[in-house]
PDB file of C-alpha atoms in Angstrom:
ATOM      1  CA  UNK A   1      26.007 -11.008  17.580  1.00 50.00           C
ATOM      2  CA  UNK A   2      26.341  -8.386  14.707  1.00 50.00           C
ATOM      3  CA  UNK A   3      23.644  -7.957  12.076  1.00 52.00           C
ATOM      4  CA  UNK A   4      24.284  -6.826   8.778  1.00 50.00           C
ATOM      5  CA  UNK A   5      22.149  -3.071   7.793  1.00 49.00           C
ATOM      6  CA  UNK A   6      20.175  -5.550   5.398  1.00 49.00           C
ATOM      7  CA  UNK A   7      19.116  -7.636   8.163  1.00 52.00           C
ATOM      8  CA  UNK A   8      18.631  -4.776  10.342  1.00 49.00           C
ATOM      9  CA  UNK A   9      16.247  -3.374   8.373  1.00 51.00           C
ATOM     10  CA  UNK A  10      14.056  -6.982   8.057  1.00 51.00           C
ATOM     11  CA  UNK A  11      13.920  -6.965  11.637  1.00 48.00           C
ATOM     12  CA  UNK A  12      13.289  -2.946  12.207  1.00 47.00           C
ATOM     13  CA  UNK A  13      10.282  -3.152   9.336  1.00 46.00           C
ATOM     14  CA  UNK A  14       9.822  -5.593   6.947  1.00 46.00           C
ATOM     15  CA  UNK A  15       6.876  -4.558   4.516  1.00 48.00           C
ATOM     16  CA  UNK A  16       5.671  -1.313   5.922  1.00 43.00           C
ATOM     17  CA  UNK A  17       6.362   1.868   4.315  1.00 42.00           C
ATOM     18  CA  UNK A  18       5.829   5.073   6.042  1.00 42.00           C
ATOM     19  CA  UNK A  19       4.510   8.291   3.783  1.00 49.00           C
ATOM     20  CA  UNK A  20       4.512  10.714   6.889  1.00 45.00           C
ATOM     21  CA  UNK A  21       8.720   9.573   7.023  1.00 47.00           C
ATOM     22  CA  UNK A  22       9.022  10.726   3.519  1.00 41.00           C
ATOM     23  CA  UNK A  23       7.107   8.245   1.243  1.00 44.00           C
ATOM     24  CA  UNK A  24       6.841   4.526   0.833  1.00 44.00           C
ATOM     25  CA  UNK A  25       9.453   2.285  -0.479  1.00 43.00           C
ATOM     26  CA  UNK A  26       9.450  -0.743  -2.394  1.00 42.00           C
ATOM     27  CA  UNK A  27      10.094  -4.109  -0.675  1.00 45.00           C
ATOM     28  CA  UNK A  28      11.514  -5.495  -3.677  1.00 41.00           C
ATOM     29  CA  UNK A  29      14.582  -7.539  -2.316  1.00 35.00           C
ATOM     30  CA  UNK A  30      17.355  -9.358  -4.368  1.00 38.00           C
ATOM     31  CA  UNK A  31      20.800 -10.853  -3.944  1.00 42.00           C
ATOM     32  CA  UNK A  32      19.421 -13.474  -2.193  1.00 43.00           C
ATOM     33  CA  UNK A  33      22.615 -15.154  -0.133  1.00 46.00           C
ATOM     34  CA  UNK A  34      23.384 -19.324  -0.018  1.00 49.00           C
ATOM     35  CA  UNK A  35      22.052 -21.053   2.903  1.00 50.00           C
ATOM     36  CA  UNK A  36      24.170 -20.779   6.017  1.00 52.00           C
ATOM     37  CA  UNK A  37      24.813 -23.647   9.147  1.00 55.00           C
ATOM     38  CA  UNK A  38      24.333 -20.394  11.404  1.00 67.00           C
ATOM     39  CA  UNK A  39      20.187 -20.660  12.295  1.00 67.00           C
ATOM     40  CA  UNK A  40      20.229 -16.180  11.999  1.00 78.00           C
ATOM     41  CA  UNK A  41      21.604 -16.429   8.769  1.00 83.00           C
ATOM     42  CA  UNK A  42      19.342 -18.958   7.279  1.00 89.00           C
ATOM     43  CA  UNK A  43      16.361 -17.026   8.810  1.00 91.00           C
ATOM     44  CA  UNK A  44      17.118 -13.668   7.406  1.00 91.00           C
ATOM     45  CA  UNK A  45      18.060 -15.541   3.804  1.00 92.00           C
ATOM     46  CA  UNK A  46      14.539 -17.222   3.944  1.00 94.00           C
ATOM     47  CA  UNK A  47      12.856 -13.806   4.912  1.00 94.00           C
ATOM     48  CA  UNK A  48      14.922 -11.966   2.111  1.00 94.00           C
ATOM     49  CA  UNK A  49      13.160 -14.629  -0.338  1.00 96.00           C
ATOM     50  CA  UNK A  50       9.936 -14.096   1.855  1.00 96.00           C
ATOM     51  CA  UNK A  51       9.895 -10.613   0.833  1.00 94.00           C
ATOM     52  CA  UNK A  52      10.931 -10.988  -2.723  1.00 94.00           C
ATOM     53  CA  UNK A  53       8.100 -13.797  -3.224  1.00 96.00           C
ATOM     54  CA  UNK A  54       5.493 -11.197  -1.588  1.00 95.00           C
ATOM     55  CA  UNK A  55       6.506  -8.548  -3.924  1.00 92.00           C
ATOM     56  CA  UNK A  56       5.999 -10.914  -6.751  1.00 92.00           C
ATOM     57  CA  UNK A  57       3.200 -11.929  -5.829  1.00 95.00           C
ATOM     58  CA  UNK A  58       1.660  -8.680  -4.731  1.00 95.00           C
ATOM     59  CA  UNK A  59       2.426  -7.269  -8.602  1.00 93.00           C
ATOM     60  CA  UNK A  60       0.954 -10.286  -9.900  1.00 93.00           C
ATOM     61  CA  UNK A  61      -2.199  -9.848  -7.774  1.00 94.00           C
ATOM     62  CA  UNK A  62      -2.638  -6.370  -8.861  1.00 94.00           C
ATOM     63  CA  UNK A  63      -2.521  -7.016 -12.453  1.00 90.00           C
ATOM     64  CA  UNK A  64       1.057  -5.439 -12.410  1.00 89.00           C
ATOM     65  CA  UNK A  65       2.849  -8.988 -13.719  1.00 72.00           C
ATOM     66  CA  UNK A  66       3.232  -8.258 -17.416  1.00 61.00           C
ATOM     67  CA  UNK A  67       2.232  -4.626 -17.546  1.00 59.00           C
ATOM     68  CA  UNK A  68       4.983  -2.258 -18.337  1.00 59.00           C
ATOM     69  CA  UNK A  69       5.485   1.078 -17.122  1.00 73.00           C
ATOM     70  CA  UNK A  70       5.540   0.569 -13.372  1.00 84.00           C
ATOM     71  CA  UNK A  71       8.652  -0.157 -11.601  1.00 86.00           C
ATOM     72  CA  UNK A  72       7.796  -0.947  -8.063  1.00 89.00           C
ATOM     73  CA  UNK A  73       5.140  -1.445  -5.721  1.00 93.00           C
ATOM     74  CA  UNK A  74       5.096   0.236  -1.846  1.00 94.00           C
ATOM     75  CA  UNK A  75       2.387  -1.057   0.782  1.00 96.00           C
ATOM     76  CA  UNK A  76       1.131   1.244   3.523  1.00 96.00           C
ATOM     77  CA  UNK A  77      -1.420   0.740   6.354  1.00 96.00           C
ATOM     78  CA  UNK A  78      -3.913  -2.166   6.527  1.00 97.00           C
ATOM     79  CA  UNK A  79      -3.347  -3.381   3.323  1.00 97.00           C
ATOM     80  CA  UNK A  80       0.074  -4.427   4.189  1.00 97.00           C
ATOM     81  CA  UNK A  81      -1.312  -7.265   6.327  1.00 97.00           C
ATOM     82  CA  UNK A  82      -4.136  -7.921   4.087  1.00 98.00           C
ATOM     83  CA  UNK A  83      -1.455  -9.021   1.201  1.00 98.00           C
ATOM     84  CA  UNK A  84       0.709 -10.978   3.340  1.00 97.00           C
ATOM     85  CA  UNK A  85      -2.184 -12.825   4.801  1.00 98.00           C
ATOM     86  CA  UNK A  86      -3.708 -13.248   0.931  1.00 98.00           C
ATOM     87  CA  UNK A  87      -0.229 -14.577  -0.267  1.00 98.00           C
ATOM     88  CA  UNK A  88      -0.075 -16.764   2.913  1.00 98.00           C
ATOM     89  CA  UNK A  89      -3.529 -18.454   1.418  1.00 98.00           C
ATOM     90  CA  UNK A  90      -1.139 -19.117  -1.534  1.00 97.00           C
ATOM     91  CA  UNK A  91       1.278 -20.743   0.013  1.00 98.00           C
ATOM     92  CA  UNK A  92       3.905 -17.583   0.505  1.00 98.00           C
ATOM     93  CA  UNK A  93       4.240 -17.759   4.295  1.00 97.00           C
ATOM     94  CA  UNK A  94       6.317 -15.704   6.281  1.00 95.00           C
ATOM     95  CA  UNK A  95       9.060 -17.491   7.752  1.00 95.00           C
ATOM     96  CA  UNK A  96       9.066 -18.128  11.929  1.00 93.00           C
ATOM     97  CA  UNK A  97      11.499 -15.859  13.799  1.00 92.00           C
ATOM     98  CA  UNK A  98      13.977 -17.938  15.771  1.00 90.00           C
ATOM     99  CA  UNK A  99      14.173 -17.294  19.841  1.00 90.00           C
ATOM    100  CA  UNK A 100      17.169 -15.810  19.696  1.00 87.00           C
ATOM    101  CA  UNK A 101      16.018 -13.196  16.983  1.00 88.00           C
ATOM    102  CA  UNK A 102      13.274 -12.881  18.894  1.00 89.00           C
ATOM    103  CA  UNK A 103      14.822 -11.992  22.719  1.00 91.00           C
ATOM    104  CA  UNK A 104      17.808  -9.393  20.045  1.00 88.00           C
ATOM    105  CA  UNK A 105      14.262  -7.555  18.535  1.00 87.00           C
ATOM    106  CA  UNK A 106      12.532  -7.709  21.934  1.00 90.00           C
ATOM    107  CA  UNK A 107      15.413  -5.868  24.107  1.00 89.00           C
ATOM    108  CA  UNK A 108      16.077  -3.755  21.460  1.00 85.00           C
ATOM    109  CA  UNK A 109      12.694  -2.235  21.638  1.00 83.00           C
ATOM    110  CA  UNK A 110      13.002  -2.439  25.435  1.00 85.00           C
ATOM    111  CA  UNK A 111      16.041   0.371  24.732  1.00 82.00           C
ATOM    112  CA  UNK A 112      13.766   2.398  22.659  1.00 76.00           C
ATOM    113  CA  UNK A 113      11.147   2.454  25.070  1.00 72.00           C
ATOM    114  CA  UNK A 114      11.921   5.666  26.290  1.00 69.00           C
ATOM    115  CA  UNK A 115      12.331   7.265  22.609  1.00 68.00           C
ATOM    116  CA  UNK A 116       9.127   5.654  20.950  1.00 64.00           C
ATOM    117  CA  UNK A 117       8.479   6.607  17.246  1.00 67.00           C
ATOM    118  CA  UNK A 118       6.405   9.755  16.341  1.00 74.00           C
ATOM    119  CA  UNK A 119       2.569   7.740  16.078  1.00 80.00           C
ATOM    120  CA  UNK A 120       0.827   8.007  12.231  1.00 87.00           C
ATOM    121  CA  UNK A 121      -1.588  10.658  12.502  1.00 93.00           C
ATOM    122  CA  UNK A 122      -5.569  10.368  12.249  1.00 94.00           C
ATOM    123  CA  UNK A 123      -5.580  10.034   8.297  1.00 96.00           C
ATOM    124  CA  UNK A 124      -2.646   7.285   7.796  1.00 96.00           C
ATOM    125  CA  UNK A 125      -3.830   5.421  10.468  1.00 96.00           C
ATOM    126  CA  UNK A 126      -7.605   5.725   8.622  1.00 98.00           C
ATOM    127  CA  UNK A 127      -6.672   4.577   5.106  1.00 98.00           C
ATOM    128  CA  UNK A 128      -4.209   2.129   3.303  1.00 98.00           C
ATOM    129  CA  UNK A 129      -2.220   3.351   0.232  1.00 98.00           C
ATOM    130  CA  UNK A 130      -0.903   0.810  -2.537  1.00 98.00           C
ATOM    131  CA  UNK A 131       1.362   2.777  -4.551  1.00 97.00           C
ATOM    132  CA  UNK A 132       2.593   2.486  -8.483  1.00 96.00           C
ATOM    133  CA  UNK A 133       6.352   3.835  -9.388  1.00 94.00           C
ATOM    134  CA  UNK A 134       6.360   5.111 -12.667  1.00 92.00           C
ATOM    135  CA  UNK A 135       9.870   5.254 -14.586  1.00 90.00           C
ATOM    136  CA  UNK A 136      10.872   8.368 -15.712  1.00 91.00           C
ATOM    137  CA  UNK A 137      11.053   8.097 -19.220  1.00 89.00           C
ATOM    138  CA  UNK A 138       7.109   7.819 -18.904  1.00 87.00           C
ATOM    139  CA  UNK A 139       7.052  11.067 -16.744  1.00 90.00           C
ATOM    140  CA  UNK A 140       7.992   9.364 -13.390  1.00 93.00           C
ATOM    141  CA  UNK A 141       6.200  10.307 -10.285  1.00 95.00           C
ATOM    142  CA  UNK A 142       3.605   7.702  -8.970  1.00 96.00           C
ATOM    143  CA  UNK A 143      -0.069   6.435  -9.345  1.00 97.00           C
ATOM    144  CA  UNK A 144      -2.075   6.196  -6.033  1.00 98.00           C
ATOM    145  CA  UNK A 145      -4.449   4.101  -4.383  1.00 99.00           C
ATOM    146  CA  UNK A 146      -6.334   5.427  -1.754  1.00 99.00           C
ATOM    147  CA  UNK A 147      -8.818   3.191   0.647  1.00 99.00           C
ATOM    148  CA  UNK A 148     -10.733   3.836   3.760  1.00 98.00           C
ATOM    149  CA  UNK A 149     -10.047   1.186   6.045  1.00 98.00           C
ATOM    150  CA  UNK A 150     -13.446   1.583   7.227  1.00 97.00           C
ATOM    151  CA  UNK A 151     -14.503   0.346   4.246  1.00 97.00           C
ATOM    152  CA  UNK A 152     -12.347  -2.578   3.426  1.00 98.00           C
ATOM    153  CA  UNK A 153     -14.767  -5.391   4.727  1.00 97.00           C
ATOM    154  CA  UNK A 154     -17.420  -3.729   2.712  1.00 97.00           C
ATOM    155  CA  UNK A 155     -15.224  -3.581  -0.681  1.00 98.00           C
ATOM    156  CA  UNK A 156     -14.568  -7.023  -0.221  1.00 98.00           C
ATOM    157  CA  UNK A 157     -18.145  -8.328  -0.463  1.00 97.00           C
ATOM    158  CA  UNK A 158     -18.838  -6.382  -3.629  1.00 97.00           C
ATOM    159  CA  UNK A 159     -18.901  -7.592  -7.610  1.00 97.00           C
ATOM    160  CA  UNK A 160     -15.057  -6.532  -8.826  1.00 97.00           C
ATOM    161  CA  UNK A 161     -16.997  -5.772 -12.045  1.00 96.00           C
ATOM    162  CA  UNK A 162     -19.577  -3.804 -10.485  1.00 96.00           C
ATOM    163  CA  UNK A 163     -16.733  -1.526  -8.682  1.00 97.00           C
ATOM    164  CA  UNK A 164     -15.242  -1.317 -12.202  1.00 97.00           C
ATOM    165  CA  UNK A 165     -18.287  -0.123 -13.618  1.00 96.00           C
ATOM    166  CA  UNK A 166     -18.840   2.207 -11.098  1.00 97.00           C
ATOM    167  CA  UNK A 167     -16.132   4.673 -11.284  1.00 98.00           C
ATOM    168  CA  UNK A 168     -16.705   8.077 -11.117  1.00 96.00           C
ATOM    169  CA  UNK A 169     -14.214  10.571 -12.607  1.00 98.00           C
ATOM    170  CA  UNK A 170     -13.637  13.367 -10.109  1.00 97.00           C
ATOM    171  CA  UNK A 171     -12.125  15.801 -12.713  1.00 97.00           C
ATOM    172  CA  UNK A 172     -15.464  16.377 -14.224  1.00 93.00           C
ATOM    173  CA  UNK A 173     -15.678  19.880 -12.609  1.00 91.00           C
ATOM    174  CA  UNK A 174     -19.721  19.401 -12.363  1.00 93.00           C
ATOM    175  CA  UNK A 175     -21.119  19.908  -9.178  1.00 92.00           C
ATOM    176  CA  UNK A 176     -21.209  15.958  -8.139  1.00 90.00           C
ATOM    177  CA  UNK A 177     -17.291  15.871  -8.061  1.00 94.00           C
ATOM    178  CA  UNK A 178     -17.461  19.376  -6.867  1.00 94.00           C
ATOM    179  CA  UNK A 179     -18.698  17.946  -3.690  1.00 94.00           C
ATOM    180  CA  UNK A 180     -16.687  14.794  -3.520  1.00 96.00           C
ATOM    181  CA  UNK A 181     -13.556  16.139  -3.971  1.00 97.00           C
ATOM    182  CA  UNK A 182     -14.091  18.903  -1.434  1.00 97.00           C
ATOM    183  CA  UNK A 183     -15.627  15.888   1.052  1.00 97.00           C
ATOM    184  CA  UNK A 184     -12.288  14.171   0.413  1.00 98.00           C
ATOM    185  CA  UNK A 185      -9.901  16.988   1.129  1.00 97.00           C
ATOM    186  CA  UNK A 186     -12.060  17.514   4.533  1.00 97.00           C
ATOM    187  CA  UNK A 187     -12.957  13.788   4.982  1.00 97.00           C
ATOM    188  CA  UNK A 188     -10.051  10.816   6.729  1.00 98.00           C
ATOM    189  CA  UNK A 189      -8.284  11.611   2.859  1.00 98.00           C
ATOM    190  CA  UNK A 190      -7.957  14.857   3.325  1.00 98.00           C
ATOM    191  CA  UNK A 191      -6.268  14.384   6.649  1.00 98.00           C
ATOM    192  CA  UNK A 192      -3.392  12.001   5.557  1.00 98.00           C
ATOM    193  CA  UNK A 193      -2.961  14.580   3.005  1.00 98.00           C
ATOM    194  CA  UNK A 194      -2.002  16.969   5.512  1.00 98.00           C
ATOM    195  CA  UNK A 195       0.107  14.746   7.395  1.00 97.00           C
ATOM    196  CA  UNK A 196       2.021  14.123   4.404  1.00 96.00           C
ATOM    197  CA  UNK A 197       2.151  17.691   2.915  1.00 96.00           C
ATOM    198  CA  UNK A 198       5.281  18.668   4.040  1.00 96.00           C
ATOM    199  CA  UNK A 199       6.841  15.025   1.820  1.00 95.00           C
ATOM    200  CA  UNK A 200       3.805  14.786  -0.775  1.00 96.00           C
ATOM    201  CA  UNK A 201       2.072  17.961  -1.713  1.00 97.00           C
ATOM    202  CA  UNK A 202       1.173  16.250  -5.094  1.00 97.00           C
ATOM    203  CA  UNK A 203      -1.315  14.314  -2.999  1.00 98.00           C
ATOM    204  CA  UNK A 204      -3.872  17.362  -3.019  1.00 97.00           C
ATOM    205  CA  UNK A 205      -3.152  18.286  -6.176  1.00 97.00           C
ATOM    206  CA  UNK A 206      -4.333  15.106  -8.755  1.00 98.00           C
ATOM    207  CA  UNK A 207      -4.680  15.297 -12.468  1.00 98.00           C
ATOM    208  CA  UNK A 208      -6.433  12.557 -12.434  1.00 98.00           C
ATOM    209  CA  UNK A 209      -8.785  10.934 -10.039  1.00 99.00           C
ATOM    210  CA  UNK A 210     -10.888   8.245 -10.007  1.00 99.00           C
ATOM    211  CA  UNK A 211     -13.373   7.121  -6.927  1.00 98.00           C
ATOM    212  CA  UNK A 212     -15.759   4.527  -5.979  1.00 98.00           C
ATOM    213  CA  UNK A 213     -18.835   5.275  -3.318  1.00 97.00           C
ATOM    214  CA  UNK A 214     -20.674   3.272  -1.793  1.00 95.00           C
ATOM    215  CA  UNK A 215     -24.334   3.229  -3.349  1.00 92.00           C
ATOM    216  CA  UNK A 216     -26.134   4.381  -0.259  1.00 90.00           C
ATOM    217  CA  UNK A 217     -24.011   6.757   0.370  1.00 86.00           C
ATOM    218  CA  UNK A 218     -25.265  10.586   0.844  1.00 85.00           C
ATOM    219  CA  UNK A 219     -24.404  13.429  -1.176  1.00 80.00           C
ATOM    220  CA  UNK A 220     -20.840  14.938   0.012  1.00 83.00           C
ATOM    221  CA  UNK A 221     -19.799  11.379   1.487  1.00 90.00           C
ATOM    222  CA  UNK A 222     -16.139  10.374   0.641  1.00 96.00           C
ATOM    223  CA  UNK A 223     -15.492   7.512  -1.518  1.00 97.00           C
ATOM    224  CA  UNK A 224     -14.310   4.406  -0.202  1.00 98.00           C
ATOM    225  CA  UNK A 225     -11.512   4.246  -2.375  1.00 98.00           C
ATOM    226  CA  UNK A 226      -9.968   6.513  -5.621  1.00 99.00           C
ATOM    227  CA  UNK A 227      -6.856   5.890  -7.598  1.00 99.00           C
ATOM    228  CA  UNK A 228      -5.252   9.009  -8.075  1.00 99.00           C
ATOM    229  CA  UNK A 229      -2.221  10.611  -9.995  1.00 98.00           C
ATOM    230  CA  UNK A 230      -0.713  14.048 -10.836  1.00 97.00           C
ATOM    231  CA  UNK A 231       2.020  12.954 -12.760  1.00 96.00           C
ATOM    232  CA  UNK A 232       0.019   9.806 -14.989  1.00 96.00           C
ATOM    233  CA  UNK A 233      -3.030  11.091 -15.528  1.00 97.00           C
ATOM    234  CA  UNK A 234      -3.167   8.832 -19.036  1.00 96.00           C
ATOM    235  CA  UNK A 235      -2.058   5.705 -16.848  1.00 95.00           C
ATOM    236  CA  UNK A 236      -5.293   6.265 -14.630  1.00 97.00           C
ATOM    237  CA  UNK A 237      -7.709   6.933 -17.350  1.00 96.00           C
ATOM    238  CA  UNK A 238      -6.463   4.065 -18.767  1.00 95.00           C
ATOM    239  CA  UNK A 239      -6.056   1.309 -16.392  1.00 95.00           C
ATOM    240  CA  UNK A 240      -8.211   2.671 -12.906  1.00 97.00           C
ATOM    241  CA  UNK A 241     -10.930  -0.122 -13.786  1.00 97.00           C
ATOM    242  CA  UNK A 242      -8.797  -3.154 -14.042  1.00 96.00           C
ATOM    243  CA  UNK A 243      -6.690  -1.745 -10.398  1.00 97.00           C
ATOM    244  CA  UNK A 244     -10.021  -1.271  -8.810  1.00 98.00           C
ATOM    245  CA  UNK A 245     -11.013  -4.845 -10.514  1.00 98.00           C
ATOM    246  CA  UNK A 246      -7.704  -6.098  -8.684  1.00 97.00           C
ATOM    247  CA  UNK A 247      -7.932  -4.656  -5.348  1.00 98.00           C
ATOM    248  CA  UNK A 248     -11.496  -6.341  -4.708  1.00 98.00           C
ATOM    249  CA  UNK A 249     -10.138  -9.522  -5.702  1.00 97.00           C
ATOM    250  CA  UNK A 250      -7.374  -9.305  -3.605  1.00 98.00           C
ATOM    251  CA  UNK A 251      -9.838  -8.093  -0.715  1.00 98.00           C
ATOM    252  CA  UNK A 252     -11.826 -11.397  -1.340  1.00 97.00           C
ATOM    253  CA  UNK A 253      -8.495 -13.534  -1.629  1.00 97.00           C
ATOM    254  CA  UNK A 254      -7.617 -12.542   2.382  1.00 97.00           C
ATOM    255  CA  UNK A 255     -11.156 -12.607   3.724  1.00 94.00           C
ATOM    256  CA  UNK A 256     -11.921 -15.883   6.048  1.00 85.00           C
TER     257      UNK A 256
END
């Protein structure tokens, strides 16, 4: 059986993008083909619509719906499978991989056994990243949402306004963002950084940056998540309270 590169790629990735490969991608899919009597072409039609429903619906989630000014959407870490299992709650399921699919994906990997993928480092595999495309007549570049996995049960039990409320603006230059920022770039941020730098240098280098800590934590502690920009500095100011608003709610949306 030949698969097309489009169908390739649903069965090589799906949803993940990969920062440390040179950045995430959007997973918005379109040119969605007719339904087909062969079983491998109806499944990978059903999972292009899969993935163009879960892009929808992830932009909706985030507030993103009827807010110009960002043009895509890209998923990375444990947030990936936090979204799918929220949409899944709203009825946006991921469609079942046939057996033969399934034995074509299985002995493929068997084949690549011996050539595995370089493993995410420390830092990608410690935070998730949900990140905002920005068109270029607006400056381009991208808006940034950093979160410490670590943390994610513990975001997800808290007041959406409360996290809001609680934003603290790292670009002060007092001595309280002194020390944060210098926790982050030595903290589980501060390592993805690096693992990135050689793709993303703008990472370490934010014109904007907003955070949110955890009330108990210690001076010096790293936030458990900041939204973050070089290039939209104005977009964050503007809009880092209703994103931070929208990622608890979609934290409470997947929890059981």
């Amino acid at each position: 059986m030949t698969l097309s590169a489009q169908a390739k790629g649903l069965m090589a990735g799906g949803l993940e993008a990969k920062p440390a490969k040179g950045g995430p991608t959007e997973f918005a899919i379109t040119g969605i083909p007719p339904a087909s009597s062969d079983p491998t072409d109806d499944y990978f039609a059903k999972m292009q619509k899969y993935f163009e429903d879960l892009n929808n619906f992830t932009k909706k989630t985030l507030g993103l719906g009827d807010r110009a000014g960002v043009t895509g959407v890209g998923l990375t870490g444990d947030i990936i499978n936090i979204m799918k299992k929220a949409a899944a709650k709203a009825g946006i399921v991921e469609p079942e991989m046939p057996a033969s699919i399934k034995a074509m994906k299985e002995e493929r990997e068997a084949r690549s056994a011996s050539e595995p993928e370089q493993e995410p480092g420390r830092g990608m595999k410690g935070t998730s990243l949900i990140t905002l495309y920005m068109p270029e007549e607006q400056g381009g570049g991208q808006v940034e949402m950093w979160i410490d996995n670590k943390g994610l049960d513990k975001l997800a039990d808290l007041s959406s306004e409360t996290v809001k409320s609680s934003l603290v603006d790292l670009m002060k230059g007092d001595d309280k963002a002194t020390a944060a920022n210098a926790a982050i770039d030595n903290g589980i941020f501060g390592k993805a950084f690096a693992e990135n730098a050689a793709w993303h240098p703008e990472f370490r280098t934010p014109k904007a940056r907003m955070a949110y800590f955890d009330p108990s934590a210690e001076p010096g502690e790293t936030p458990l998540f900041m939204i973050q920009s070089k290039n939209q500095a104005g977009y964050v100011s503007q809009h880092a309270g209703d994103l931070a608003a929208s990622l608890i709610n979609l934290l409470k949306a997947a929890k059981d």
